[in-house]
């Protein structure tokens, strides 16, 4: 009778998974985007300093005046470009 020795080979092999690359493309606002909502296209300039700053929607919201987003001056209304 031959004594049978049992050998366990516990081989733990580290396998390298695919490295998750984080290449998140930052969505930069468009160059001609409204400075208030940053979504719509700018269509109006301030009646004052004359900076193009707002889309139609935001110009309507601040139709009675506000502060220019470009230079900080107060303006009395908007002019359509
Ligand atoms: Zn807007
Ligand atoms: Zn301005």
mmCIF file with all atom_site columns, C-alpha atoms in Angstrom, residues 6-55:
data_model
loop_
_atom_site.group_PDB
_atom_site.id
_atom_site.type_symbol
_atom_site.label_atom_id
_atom_site.label_alt_id
_atom_site.label_comp_id
_atom_site.label_asym_id
_atom_site.label_entity_id
_atom_site.label_seq_id
_atom_site.pdbx_PDB_ins_code
_atom_site.Cartn_x
_atom_site.Cartn_y
_atom_site.Cartn_z
_atom_site.occupancy
_atom_site.B_iso_or_equiv
_atom_site.pdbx_formal_charge
_atom_site.auth_seq_id
_atom_site.auth_comp_id
_atom_site.auth_asym_id
_atom_site.auth_atom_id
_atom_site.pdbx_PDB_model_num
ATOM 1  C CA . UNK A 1 6  ? -2.407  15.054  -1.484  1.00 0.00 ? 6  UNK A CA 1
ATOM 2  C CA . UNK A 1 7  ? -0.994  18.334  -2.460  1.00 0.00 ? 7  UNK A CA 1
ATOM 3  C CA . UNK A 1 8  ? -3.139  21.336  -3.013  1.00 0.00 ? 8  UNK A CA 1
ATOM 4  C CA . UNK A 1 9  ? -1.697  24.086  -5.042  1.00 0.00 ? 9  UNK A CA 1
ATOM 5  C CA . UNK A 1 10 ? -3.617  27.143  -4.193  1.00 0.00 ? 10 UNK A CA 1
ATOM 6  C CA . UNK A 1 11 ? -2.532  29.375  -6.956  1.00 0.00 ? 11 UNK A CA 1
ATOM 7  C CA . UNK A 1 12 ? -4.003  32.820  -6.668  1.00 0.00 ? 12 UNK A CA 1
ATOM 8  C CA . UNK A 1 13 ? -3.194  34.602  -9.808  1.00 0.00 ? 13 UNK A CA 1
ATOM 9  C CA . UNK A 1 14 ? -3.768  38.323  -9.980  1.00 0.00 ? 14 UNK A CA 1
ATOM 10 C CA . UNK A 1 15 ? -5.154  39.179  -13.336 1.00 0.00 ? 15 UNK A CA 1
ATOM 11 C CA . UNK A 1 16 ? -4.989  42.713  -14.559 1.00 0.00 ? 16 UNK A CA 1
ATOM 12 C CA . UNK A 1 17 ? -8.297  43.934  -15.829 1.00 0.00 ? 17 UNK A CA 1
ATOM 13 C CA . UNK A 1 18 ? -8.614  46.652  -18.391 1.00 0.00 ? 18 UNK A CA 1
ATOM 14 C CA . UNK A 1 19 ? -7.804  50.005  -16.835 1.00 0.00 ? 19 UNK A CA 1
ATOM 15 C CA . UNK A 1 20 ? -10.858 52.211  -16.894 1.00 0.00 ? 20 UNK A CA 1
ATOM 16 C CA . UNK A 1 21 ? -9.709  55.401  -18.451 1.00 0.00 ? 21 UNK A CA 1
ATOM 17 C CA . UNK A 1 22 ? -11.634 58.435  -17.362 1.00 0.00 ? 22 UNK A CA 1
ATOM 18 C CA . UNK A 1 23 ? -11.775 60.556  -20.443 1.00 0.00 ? 23 UNK A CA 1
ATOM 19 C CA . UNK A 1 24 ? -14.732 62.728  -19.641 1.00 0.00 ? 24 UNK A CA 1
ATOM 20 C CA . UNK A 1 25 ? -15.042 65.409  -22.253 1.00 0.00 ? 25 UNK A CA 1
ATOM 21 C CA . UNK A 1 26 ? -16.069 68.543  -20.444 1.00 0.00 ? 26 UNK A CA 1
ATOM 22 C CA . UNK A 1 27 ? -18.876 70.176  -22.292 1.00 0.00 ? 27 UNK A CA 1
ATOM 23 C CA . UNK A 1 28 ? -17.760 73.747  -22.601 1.00 0.00 ? 28 UNK A CA 1
ATOM 24 C CA . UNK A 1 29 ? -20.457 76.319  -23.211 1.00 0.00 ? 29 UNK A CA 1
ATOM 25 C CA . UNK A 1 30 ? -20.692 77.592  -26.727 1.00 0.00 ? 30 UNK A CA 1
ATOM 26 C CA . UNK A 1 31 ? -18.851 80.768  -27.575 1.00 0.00 ? 31 UNK A CA 1
ATOM 27 C CA . UNK A 1 32 ? -22.010 82.631  -28.409 1.00 0.00 ? 32 UNK A CA 1
ATOM 28 C CA . UNK A 1 33 ? -24.023 81.196  -25.565 1.00 0.00 ? 33 UNK A CA 1
ATOM 29 C CA . UNK A 1 34 ? -26.162 83.416  -23.378 1.00 0.00 ? 34 UNK A CA 1
ATOM 30 C CA . UNK A 1 35 ? -24.261 84.508  -20.282 1.00 0.00 ? 35 UNK A CA 1
ATOM 31 C CA . UNK A 1 36 ? -27.304 84.051  -18.089 1.00 0.00 ? 36 UNK A CA 1
ATOM 32 C CA . UNK A 1 37 ? -28.626 80.590  -18.913 1.00 0.00 ? 37 UNK A CA 1
ATOM 33 C CA . UNK A 1 38 ? -25.560 79.450  -20.893 1.00 0.00 ? 38 UNK A CA 1
ATOM 34 C CA . UNK A 1 39 ? -27.815 77.448  -23.143 1.00 0.00 ? 39 UNK A CA 1
ATOM 35 C CA . UNK A 1 40 ? -29.439 79.633  -25.714 1.00 0.00 ? 40 UNK A CA 1
ATOM 36 C CA . UNK A 1 41 ? -27.685 81.726  -28.277 1.00 0.00 ? 41 UNK A CA 1
ATOM 37 C CA . UNK A 1 42 ? -27.069 85.369  -27.451 1.00 0.00 ? 42 UNK A CA 1
ATOM 38 C CA . UNK A 1 43 ? -29.387 87.644  -29.367 1.00 0.00 ? 43 UNK A CA 1
ATOM 39 C CA . UNK A 1 44 ? -29.552 90.796  -27.316 1.00 0.00 ? 44 UNK A CA 1
ATOM 40 C CA . UNK A 1 45 ? -27.097 93.422  -26.221 1.00 0.00 ? 45 UNK A CA 1
ATOM 41 C CA . UNK A 1 46 ? -27.483 95.719  -23.263 1.00 0.00 ? 46 UNK A CA 1
ATOM 42 C CA . UNK A 1 47 ? -28.942 99.140  -23.831 1.00 0.00 ? 47 UNK A CA 1
ATOM 43 C CA . UNK A 1 48 ? -26.116 100.872 -22.125 1.00 0.00 ? 48 UNK A CA 1
ATOM 44 C CA . UNK A 1 49 ? -22.670 99.366  -22.326 1.00 0.00 ? 49 UNK A CA 1
ATOM 45 C CA . UNK A 1 50 ? -23.701 97.444  -25.415 1.00 0.00 ? 50 UNK A CA 1
ATOM 46 C CA . UNK A 1 51 ? -22.413 94.035  -24.457 1.00 0.00 ? 51 UNK A CA 1
ATOM 47 C CA . UNK A 1 52 ? -23.973 91.020  -26.093 1.00 0.00 ? 52 UNK A CA 1
ATOM 48 C CA . UNK A 1 53 ? -25.021 88.981  -23.140 1.00 0.00 ? 53 UNK A CA 1
ATOM 49 C CA . UNK A 1 54 ? -28.466 87.484  -23.314 1.00 0.00 ? 54 UNK A CA 1
ATOM 50 C CA . UNK A 1 55 ? -30.686 85.214  -25.307 1.00 0.00 ? 55 UNK A CA 1
#
